[in-house]
Amino acid sequence: MNATRSAASSLPNPGPPSTAARRHDIDALRVLAFALLILYHCGMFYVADWGWHVKSQYTADWLKFPMVLVNQWRLELLFLISGTVVHFLLDKVSGPRFAWLRTKRLLVPLLFGMAVIVPPQAWLQAQANGAWSGGYLDFLAAYFTLRPWPDGAFDGSEIGVTWNHLWFLPYLLTYTLLLALLLPALRSGFVQRAIARLRGVRGAWLFVLPVVPFVAIKAVWGDAPQTNAFFNDPQGHATYCTAFFIGYLLGRSDGPWGELVRLRWAALPLAAASYLALLAIWFLGLERIGWVDIASGFVQSFNLWFWLVAVLGWGAYALNRPFRGLAYATEAVVSWYILHQTLTVLIGAGLTPYALGPVVEPLLVVGGTVLGCLVLHEYVVRRVRWLRPLFGLKPIGAPGIAREVAVPGPAARGTCE
């Protein structure tokens, strides 16, 4: 691409300056990120040596390589996209009203999921770990006493209840409420001038400056595990909240998005090189060398950001146009997210006694998860009015999320903040 061409003009399908254009790429990336999450959780049933709620007898070592490839950035991508969507939504309502609307939208599915969707996973995990031998209804009666279970019975058993894969919802809600609280400061003249300078970062600096907070997080917490337990997850909160606020700062401004598009080719080899460096450090045991162990935190941080630049840049370049079915998929993504892992665990555990082999069983687990989400969303969740808010869907006839992210396109003039 000609380096002298303006970054914004390199975006595909640039709408006319006075016309509002949907950010189809944000919609599409959100759908693809959750699709990747579903595949990743299916993979967790089969990857060798990695703990999960239940495991197949057909585990495989080679799965570690694609799993490591995506687990360095997939969740940060979700939080970054969520921060961008929040930026768009805040243009429509006041901070307090926005906080109330998002609390209802996220807290209701969380509580419903913890009460109805997640318990089958805890039951099967407790059975697999030898902590429970009875039926599901008896398990539910004990589960809803909210008393602690024996150590290791299931994820969250130490407090008696679990949200399992739904942990994303309370984390996102917390960062959203924090952002709403900080809105007056963020909209002050001084902060807006600082944000404008950050949005003016170009070239190699865009590969370096956003990595600084991630490097600092690694320097403070090192390899401390991200627990997804909310009250005991400082590194997780620091990392995900940083990604969320980066997404908010990206917002609708032309400059950063155009620069991400311009740098998309450069980001790919950098991402691949940093991924290979991580493989060398972890799988060849190089972390036993002191300075390499220290450097691995830097490599992880740069690997995370290089992949985000590549995904966001290519997404803005290739996906910022209408796609058939995108509005439907954007609406369905939350209910699929809520449903998918319980389906994966139930199908996987149900197929285990039949010993179908390392090809047929995974195909049935993945296919069954996708088909189950599709059928339940289309024929139950989407059509039953009182179920819709329990799965994060708006009432019938209300604007969907896809319309919520309708903003001036990144190539439109006069929309930079």
Short mmCIF file of C-alpha atoms in Angstrom, two decimals:
data_model
loop_
_atom_site.label_atom_id
_atom_site.label_comp_id
_atom_site.label_asym_id
_atom_site.label_seq_id
_atom_site.Cartn_x
_atom_site.Cartn_y
_atom_site.Cartn_z
CA MET A 1 0.00 0.00 0.00
CA ASN A 2 1.26 3.48 -0.83
CA ALA A 3 2.62 4.90 2.40
CA THR A 4 1.62 8.41 1.39
CA ARG A 5 -2.04 7.49 1.08
CA SER A 6 -4.06 8.64 4.06
CA ALA A 7 -4.76 5.80 6.46
CA ALA A 8 -8.46 6.48 6.60
CA SER A 9 -8.90 6.43 2.85
CA SER A 10 -7.51 2.91 2.74
CA LEU A 11 -10.59 1.53 4.47
CA PRO A 12 -13.03 -0.32 2.21
CA ASN A 13 -16.43 1.09 1.34
CA PRO A 14 -15.87 4.57 2.83
CA GLY A 15 -19.32 6.10 3.23
CA PRO A 16 -20.00 9.67 2.17
CA PRO A 17 -18.94 12.26 4.74
CA SER A 18 -22.45 13.19 5.81
CA THR A 19 -23.85 9.65 5.92
CA ALA A 20 -23.90 7.42 8.99
CA ALA A 21 -22.48 4.00 8.19
CA ARG A 22 -22.63 0.92 10.39
CA ARG A 23 -19.40 -0.48 11.73
CA HIS A 24 -20.05 -3.90 10.27
CA ASP A 25 -16.51 -4.98 11.13
CA ILE A 26 -17.16 -4.52 14.86
CA ASP A 27 -20.33 -6.60 14.57
CA ALA A 28 -18.52 -9.28 12.56
CA LEU A 29 -15.46 -9.41 14.83
CA ARG A 30 -17.70 -9.75 17.87
CA VAL A 31 -19.49 -12.71 16.29
CA LEU A 32 -16.23 -14.32 15.16
CA ALA A 33 -14.62 -13.82 18.59
CA PHE A 34 -17.48 -15.65 20.29
CA ALA A 35 -17.40 -18.38 17.62
CA LEU A 36 -13.71 -18.83 18.42
CA LEU A 37 -14.60 -19.04 22.11
CA ILE A 38 -17.04 -21.87 21.41
CA LEU A 39 -14.44 -23.82 19.40
CA TYR A 40 -11.84 -23.17 22.10
CA HIS A 41 -14.07 -24.63 24.79
CA CYS A 42 -14.75 -27.68 22.64
CA GLY A 43 -10.98 -28.01 22.33
CA MET A 44 -10.58 -27.85 26.11
CA PHE A 45 -12.46 -31.15 26.29
CA TYR A 46 -9.65 -32.74 24.26
CA VAL A 47 -6.36 -30.92 24.88
CA ALA A 48 -3.95 -33.04 26.92
CA ASP A 49 -2.70 -32.06 30.39
CA TRP A 50 -4.89 -28.97 30.71
CA GLY A 51 -7.48 -29.12 33.46
CA TRP A 52 -11.14 -28.51 32.62
CA HIS A 53 -14.56 -29.35 34.03
CA VAL A 54 -14.67 -32.75 32.33
CA LYS A 55 -12.25 -34.36 29.88
CA SER A 56 -12.50 -36.83 27.02
CA GLN A 57 -10.53 -40.07 26.99
CA TYR A 58 -9.21 -38.96 23.57
CA THR A 59 -6.90 -36.14 24.57
CA ALA A 60 -4.21 -34.90 22.19
CA ASP A 61 -0.92 -33.06 22.76
CA TRP A 62 -0.92 -31.40 19.34
CA LEU A 63 -3.99 -29.36 20.29
CA LYS A 64 -1.81 -27.29 22.61
CA PHE A 65 -0.28 -25.46 19.65
CA PRO A 66 -3.45 -23.93 18.16
CA MET A 67 -4.82 -23.42 21.67
CA VAL A 68 -1.73 -21.44 22.72
CA LEU A 69 -1.94 -19.49 19.46
CA VAL A 70 -5.34 -18.05 20.34
CA ASN A 71 -5.44 -18.10 24.14
CA GLN A 72 -2.92 -15.25 24.33
CA TRP A 73 -5.36 -12.73 22.82
CA ARG A 74 -8.87 -14.14 22.30
CA LEU A 75 -10.33 -12.82 25.58
CA GLU A 76 -8.57 -9.48 25.30
CA LEU A 77 -10.13 -9.16 21.83
CA LEU A 78 -13.59 -9.68 23.33
CA PHE A 79 -13.04 -7.04 26.00
CA LEU A 80 -11.52 -4.60 23.48
CA ILE A 81 -14.50 -4.98 21.14
CA SER A 82 -16.84 -4.57 24.12
CA GLY A 83 -15.10 -1.31 25.02
CA THR A 84 -15.54 -0.05 21.46
CA VAL A 85 -19.24 -0.94 21.48
CA VAL A 86 -19.65 0.85 24.83
CA HIS A 87 -18.08 3.96 23.29
CA PHE A 88 -20.75 3.94 20.59
CA LEU A 89 -23.60 3.34 23.04
CA LEU A 90 -22.57 6.18 25.34
CA ASP A 91 -23.29 8.67 22.56
CA LYS A 92 -26.99 7.73 22.81
CA VAL A 93 -27.76 7.94 26.55
CA SER A 94 -26.53 9.63 29.70
CA GLY A 95 -24.00 7.90 31.93
CA PRO A 96 -26.42 6.93 34.75
CA ARG A 97 -29.09 5.64 32.36
CA PHE A 98 -26.45 3.75 30.41
CA ALA A 99 -25.18 2.12 33.64
CA TRP A 100 -28.71 1.01 34.54
CA LEU A 101 -29.47 -0.38 31.09
CA ARG A 102 -26.22 -2.34 30.91
CA THR A 103 -26.70 -3.66 34.44
CA LYS A 104 -30.06 -5.13 33.45
CA ARG A 105 -28.66 -6.43 30.18
CA LEU A 106 -25.73 -8.26 31.79
CA LEU A 107 -26.81 -9.06 35.36
CA VAL A 108 -30.11 -10.75 34.51
CA PRO A 109 -28.52 -13.33 32.12
CA LEU A 110 -25.74 -13.92 34.67
CA LEU A 111 -28.12 -14.74 37.50
CA PHE A 112 -30.35 -16.84 35.25
CA GLY A 113 -27.32 -18.68 33.85
CA MET A 114 -25.95 -19.43 37.31
CA ALA A 115 -29.32 -20.80 38.42
CA VAL A 116 -30.34 -22.76 35.30
CA ILE A 117 -27.63 -23.10 32.65
CA VAL A 118 -24.43 -23.70 34.62
CA PRO A 119 -25.46 -26.27 37.31
CA PRO A 120 -25.34 -29.29 34.91
CA GLN A 121 -21.64 -28.56 34.35
CA ALA A 122 -21.00 -28.46 38.10
CA TRP A 123 -22.93 -31.71 38.57
CA LEU A 124 -20.95 -33.59 35.94
CA GLN A 125 -17.66 -32.18 37.21
CA ALA A 126 -18.52 -33.19 40.79
CA GLN A 127 -19.30 -36.70 39.56
CA ALA A 128 -16.05 -36.88 37.57
CA ASN A 129 -14.08 -35.73 40.64
CA GLY A 130 -15.77 -38.26 42.94
CA ALA A 131 -17.46 -35.56 45.02
CA TRP A 132 -21.03 -36.54 44.10
CA SER A 133 -22.64 -39.82 43.11
CA GLY A 134 -26.32 -38.95 43.16
CA GLY A 135 -28.76 -37.65 40.55
CA TYR A 136 -29.09 -34.16 39.19
CA LEU A 137 -32.17 -33.11 41.17
CA ASP A 138 -30.55 -34.13 44.43
CA PHE A 139 -27.45 -32.21 43.37
CA LEU A 140 -29.56 -29.11 42.69
CA ALA A 141 -31.14 -29.33 46.14
CA ALA A 142 -27.65 -29.30 47.67
CA TYR A 143 -26.32 -26.71 45.20
CA PHE A 144 -28.96 -24.11 46.06
CA THR A 145 -28.14 -24.27 49.77
CA LEU A 146 -25.11 -22.15 48.73
CA ARG A 147 -22.93 -23.97 51.22
CA PRO A 148 -19.27 -24.78 50.48
CA TRP A 149 -18.55 -28.17 48.96
CA PRO A 150 -15.49 -30.40 49.49
CA ASP A 151 -12.32 -28.98 47.97
CA GLY A 152 -12.13 -29.56 44.24
CA ALA A 153 -15.72 -30.76 43.83
CA PHE A 154 -16.25 -28.33 40.95
CA ASP A 155 -15.05 -24.90 39.90
CA GLY A 156 -16.38 -22.49 42.52
CA SER A 157 -17.26 -25.23 45.01
CA GLU A 158 -15.36 -23.44 47.78
CA ILE A 159 -18.14 -20.83 47.86
CA GLY A 160 -20.91 -23.28 46.97
CA VAL A 161 -21.96 -21.82 43.62
CA THR A 162 -20.30 -21.15 40.28
CA TRP A 163 -20.68 -19.04 37.16
CA ASN A 164 -18.20 -21.14 35.13
CA HIS A 165 -17.93 -19.75 31.59
CA LEU A 166 -20.27 -16.85 32.40
CA TRP A 167 -17.49 -15.05 34.31
CA PHE A 168 -17.16 -12.71 31.31
CA LEU A 169 -20.48 -11.05 32.22
CA PRO A 170 -19.61 -9.77 35.74
CA TYR A 171 -16.17 -8.67 34.54
CA LEU A 172 -17.66 -6.73 31.63
CA LEU A 173 -20.36 -5.25 33.86
CA THR A 174 -17.75 -4.05 36.35
CA TYR A 175 -15.63 -2.33 33.70
CA THR A 176 -18.73 -0.81 32.13
CA LEU A 177 -19.88 0.67 35.44
CA LEU A 178 -16.37 1.92 36.13
CA LEU A 179 -16.33 3.65 32.75
CA ALA A 180 -19.74 5.23 33.40
CA LEU A 181 -18.42 6.51 36.75
CA LEU A 182 -15.35 8.02 35.07
CA LEU A 183 -17.27 9.65 32.22
CA PRO A 184 -17.14 13.23 33.61
CA ALA A 185 -13.37 13.00 33.95
CA LEU A 186 -12.96 11.32 30.56
CA ARG A 187 -14.94 14.07 28.89
CA SER A 188 -12.97 16.90 30.50
CA GLY A 189 -10.89 19.10 28.23
CA PHE A 190 -7.55 17.94 29.62
CA VAL A 191 -8.33 14.24 29.27
CA GLN A 192 -9.81 14.74 25.80
CA ARG A 193 -6.61 16.44 24.66
CA ALA A 194 -4.58 13.53 26.06
CA ILE A 195 -6.87 11.04 24.30
CA ALA A 196 -6.50 12.96 21.05
CA ARG A 197 -2.71 12.67 21.33
CA LEU A 198 -2.98 8.93 21.94
CA ARG A 199 -5.24 8.57 18.91
CA GLY A 200 -2.60 10.38 16.89
CA VAL A 201 -0.03 7.61 17.41
CA ARG A 202 1.20 6.25 14.09
CA GLY A 203 3.61 3.73 12.62
CA ALA A 204 5.93 1.76 14.87
CA TRP A 205 4.71 3.63 17.93
CA LEU A 206 1.32 1.98 17.53
CA PHE A 207 3.11 -1.36 17.91
CA VAL A 208 4.89 -0.22 21.08
CA LEU A 209 2.94 2.27 23.21
CA PRO A 210 -0.21 0.15 23.78
CA VAL A 211 2.00 -2.71 24.95
CA VAL A 212 3.39 -0.69 27.87
CA PRO A 213 0.48 -1.35 30.28
CA PHE A 214 0.51 -5.07 29.42
CA VAL A 215 4.26 -5.23 30.08
CA ALA A 216 3.73 -3.45 33.40
CA ILE A 217 1.05 -5.97 34.36
CA LYS A 218 3.43 -8.84 33.62
CA ALA A 219 6.19 -7.11 35.60
CA VAL A 220 3.95 -6.84 38.65
CA TRP A 221 2.21 -10.22 38.59
CA GLY A 222 4.52 -12.35 36.44
CA ASP A 223 3.00 -15.74 35.66
CA ALA A 224 0.30 -15.52 38.36
CA PRO A 225 -2.72 -17.40 36.98
CA GLN A 226 -5.81 -15.57 35.83
CA THR A 227 -8.49 -17.25 37.92
CA ASN A 228 -11.71 -15.70 36.55
CA ALA A 229 -12.85 -15.76 40.19
CA PHE A 230 -13.38 -11.97 40.31
CA PHE A 231 -12.26 -11.35 43.90
CA ASN A 232 -8.95 -13.17 43.49
CA ASP A 233 -7.90 -12.27 39.97
CA PRO A 234 -5.77 -9.10 39.99
CA GLN A 235 -3.84 -9.92 36.81
CA GLY A 236 -7.01 -10.87 34.97
CA HIS A 237 -8.74 -7.63 35.92
CA ALA A 238 -5.71 -5.52 35.04
CA THR A 239 -5.34 -7.18 31.63
CA TYR A 240 -9.00 -7.30 30.61
CA CYS A 241 -9.80 -3.82 31.94
CA THR A 242 -6.84 -2.43 29.99
CA ALA A 243 -8.10 -4.07 26.78
CA PHE A 244 -11.61 -2.75 27.48
CA PHE A 245 -10.40 0.83 27.88
CA ILE A 246 -8.19 0.59 24.79
CA GLY A 247 -11.33 -0.39 22.87
CA TYR A 248 -13.17 2.58 24.35
CA LEU A 249 -10.34 4.94 23.37
CA LEU A 250 -10.29 3.61 19.82
CA GLY A 251 -13.96 4.51 19.56
CA ARG A 252 -15.06 5.97 16.26
CA SER A 253 -11.96 8.06 15.57
CA ASP A 254 -10.71 7.78 11.96
CA GLY A 255 -7.00 7.90 12.65
CA PRO A 256 -6.34 4.79 14.76
CA TRP A 257 -8.59 2.56 12.67
CA GLY A 258 -7.04 3.71 9.43
CA GLU A 259 -3.57 3.12 10.87
CA LEU A 260 -4.53 -0.37 12.03
CA VAL A 261 -5.57 -1.12 8.46
CA ARG A 262 -2.31 0.28 7.10
CA LEU A 263 -0.26 -1.84 9.53
CA ARG A 264 -2.20 -5.07 9.05
CA TRP A 265 0.46 -6.70 6.85
CA ALA A 266 3.31 -5.76 9.17
CA ALA A 267 1.41 -7.12 12.17
CA LEU A 268 1.14 -10.66 10.78
CA PRO A 269 4.86 -11.60 10.72
CA LEU A 270 5.39 -9.87 14.06
CA ALA A 271 2.53 -11.87 15.57
CA ALA A 272 3.79 -15.13 14.07
CA ALA A 273 7.37 -14.49 15.25
CA SER A 274 6.29 -13.70 18.80
CA TYR A 275 4.08 -16.81 18.86
CA LEU A 276 7.01 -19.01 17.78
CA ALA A 277 9.17 -17.37 20.43
CA LEU A 278 6.58 -18.28 23.08
CA LEU A 279 6.49 -21.87 21.85
CA ALA A 280 10.27 -22.06 22.10
CA ILE A 281 10.24 -20.66 25.64
CA TRP A 282 7.46 -22.88 26.96
CA PHE A 283 7.82 -26.15 25.08
CA LEU A 284 11.62 -26.29 24.99
CA GLY A 285 11.96 -25.42 28.66
CA LEU A 286 13.88 -22.20 28.02
CA GLU A 287 12.15 -20.50 30.95
CA ARG A 288 14.74 -22.28 33.15
CA ILE A 289 17.20 -19.66 31.89
CA GLY A 290 16.72 -16.67 34.17
CA TRP A 291 16.82 -13.86 31.66
CA VAL A 292 14.63 -15.78 29.23
CA ASP A 293 12.03 -16.26 31.93
CA ILE A 294 12.00 -12.50 32.56
CA ALA A 295 11.85 -11.77 28.83
CA SER A 296 8.91 -14.11 28.32
CA GLY A 297 6.58 -11.54 29.90
CA PHE A 298 7.65 -9.00 27.28
CA VAL A 299 7.18 -11.55 24.51
CA GLN A 300 3.69 -12.42 25.75
CA SER A 301 2.70 -8.76 25.89
CA PHE A 302 3.92 -8.00 22.39
CA ASN A 303 2.40 -11.23 21.06
CA LEU A 304 -0.96 -10.18 22.51
CA TRP A 305 -0.87 -6.74 20.91
CA PHE A 306 0.54 -7.85 17.55
CA TRP A 307 -2.35 -10.29 17.13
CA LEU A 308 -4.87 -7.65 18.16
CA VAL A 309 -3.45 -5.22 15.59
CA ALA A 310 -3.61 -7.91 12.92
CA VAL A 311 -7.17 -8.96 13.76
CA LEU A 312 -8.51 -5.41 14.09
CA GLY A 313 -6.69 -4.18 11.00
CA TRP A 314 -7.79 -7.03 8.77
CA GLY A 315 -11.28 -6.86 10.25
CA ALA A 316 -11.63 -3.16 9.43
CA TYR A 317 -10.23 -3.78 5.96
CA ALA A 318 -12.24 -6.85 4.96
CA LEU A 319 -15.37 -6.91 7.12
CA ASN A 320 -16.63 -3.34 7.18
CA ARG A 321 -19.45 -4.04 4.76
CA PRO A 322 -22.90 -5.63 5.00
CA PHE A 323 -23.05 -9.41 5.26
CA ARG A 324 -26.14 -11.52 4.88
CA GLY A 325 -27.17 -12.83 8.29
CA LEU A 326 -24.84 -10.55 10.25
CA ALA A 327 -27.66 -8.77 12.11
CA TYR A 328 -29.15 -12.15 13.07
CA ALA A 329 -25.78 -13.48 14.25
CA THR A 330 -25.08 -10.31 16.23
CA GLU A 331 -28.35 -10.70 18.10
CA ALA A 332 -27.79 -14.44 18.67
CA VAL A 333 -24.24 -14.22 19.96
CA VAL A 334 -25.08 -13.68 23.64
CA SER A 335 -27.56 -16.56 23.87
CA TRP A 336 -25.10 -18.84 22.07
CA TYR A 337 -22.43 -17.78 24.54
CA ILE A 338 -24.68 -18.57 27.51
CA LEU A 339 -25.73 -21.96 26.14
CA HIS A 340 -22.64 -23.36 24.45
CA GLN A 341 -20.41 -24.69 27.24
CA THR A 342 -23.19 -26.55 29.04
CA LEU A 343 -24.07 -28.20 25.73
CA THR A 344 -20.43 -29.11 25.12
CA VAL A 345 -20.05 -30.66 28.58
CA LEU A 346 -23.37 -32.54 28.41
CA ILE A 347 -22.74 -33.88 24.90
CA GLY A 348 -19.14 -34.81 25.65
CA ALA A 349 -20.01 -36.59 28.88
CA GLY A 350 -22.96 -38.32 27.21
CA LEU A 351 -20.84 -39.64 24.36
CA THR A 352 -17.94 -40.83 26.51
CA PRO A 353 -19.40 -44.29 27.38
CA TYR A 354 -19.76 -45.13 23.67
CA ALA A 355 -16.01 -44.86 22.92
CA LEU A 356 -16.60 -43.47 19.42
CA GLY A 357 -12.96 -42.71 18.77
CA PRO A 358 -10.80 -39.56 18.39
CA VAL A 359 -12.44 -38.46 15.13
CA VAL A 360 -16.13 -39.21 15.40
CA GLU A 361 -16.53 -38.05 18.99
CA PRO A 362 -15.00 -34.56 18.50
CA LEU A 363 -17.04 -34.04 15.35
CA LEU A 364 -20.21 -34.92 17.24
CA VAL A 365 -19.27 -32.69 20.19
CA VAL A 366 -18.58 -29.66 17.99
CA GLY A 367 -21.53 -30.35 15.69
CA GLY A 368 -23.87 -31.03 18.59
CA THR A 369 -22.83 -27.84 20.36
CA VAL A 370 -23.39 -25.71 17.26
CA LEU A 371 -26.67 -27.42 16.37
CA GLY A 372 -27.93 -27.22 19.94
CA CYS A 373 -27.17 -23.48 20.15
CA LEU A 374 -28.81 -22.92 16.77
CA VAL A 375 -32.01 -24.81 17.58
CA LEU A 376 -32.40 -23.50 21.12
CA HIS A 377 -31.79 -19.91 20.09
CA GLU A 378 -33.99 -19.95 16.99
CA TYR A 379 -36.92 -22.00 18.24
CA VAL A 380 -36.95 -21.31 21.98
CA VAL A 381 -35.00 -18.29 23.20
CA ARG A 382 -35.71 -15.98 20.29
CA ARG A 383 -39.44 -16.72 20.11
CA VAL A 384 -40.41 -16.79 23.79
CA ARG A 385 -40.85 -13.21 24.97
CA TRP A 386 -40.09 -13.79 28.64
CA LEU A 387 -36.95 -15.79 27.82
CA ARG A 388 -35.35 -13.08 25.68
CA PRO A 389 -34.08 -10.84 28.52
CA LEU A 390 -32.82 -13.92 30.38
CA PHE A 391 -30.47 -14.55 27.44
CA GLY A 392 -29.45 -10.94 26.87
CA LEU A 393 -31.85 -10.27 24.00
CA LYS A 394 -33.91 -7.10 23.69
CA PRO A 395 -37.71 -7.26 23.63
CA ILE A 396 -39.24 -8.10 20.27
CA GLY A 397 -39.37 -4.98 18.12
CA ALA A 398 -36.63 -3.10 19.98
CA PRO A 399 -33.39 -2.16 18.15
CA GLY A 400 -30.78 -4.93 18.30
CA ILE A 401 -27.13 -4.64 19.17
CA ALA A 402 -26.21 -4.39 15.51
CA ARG A 403 -28.14 -1.12 15.33
CA GLU A 404 -26.64 0.06 18.60
CA VAL A 405 -23.21 0.15 16.98
CA ALA A 406 -24.41 2.22 14.04
CA VAL A 407 -21.95 5.09 13.94
CA PRO A 408 -20.27 7.26 11.37
CA GLY A 409 -17.90 5.02 9.45
CA PRO A 410 -14.18 5.36 10.14
CA ALA A 411 -13.62 6.89 6.72
CA ALA A 412 -16.27 9.57 7.13
CA ARG A 413 -14.89 13.08 7.45
CA GLY A 414 -15.63 15.27 10.41
CA THR A 415 -16.23 12.41 12.85
CA CYS A 416 -12.85 12.34 14.58
CA GLU A 417 -12.92 13.17 18.25
#
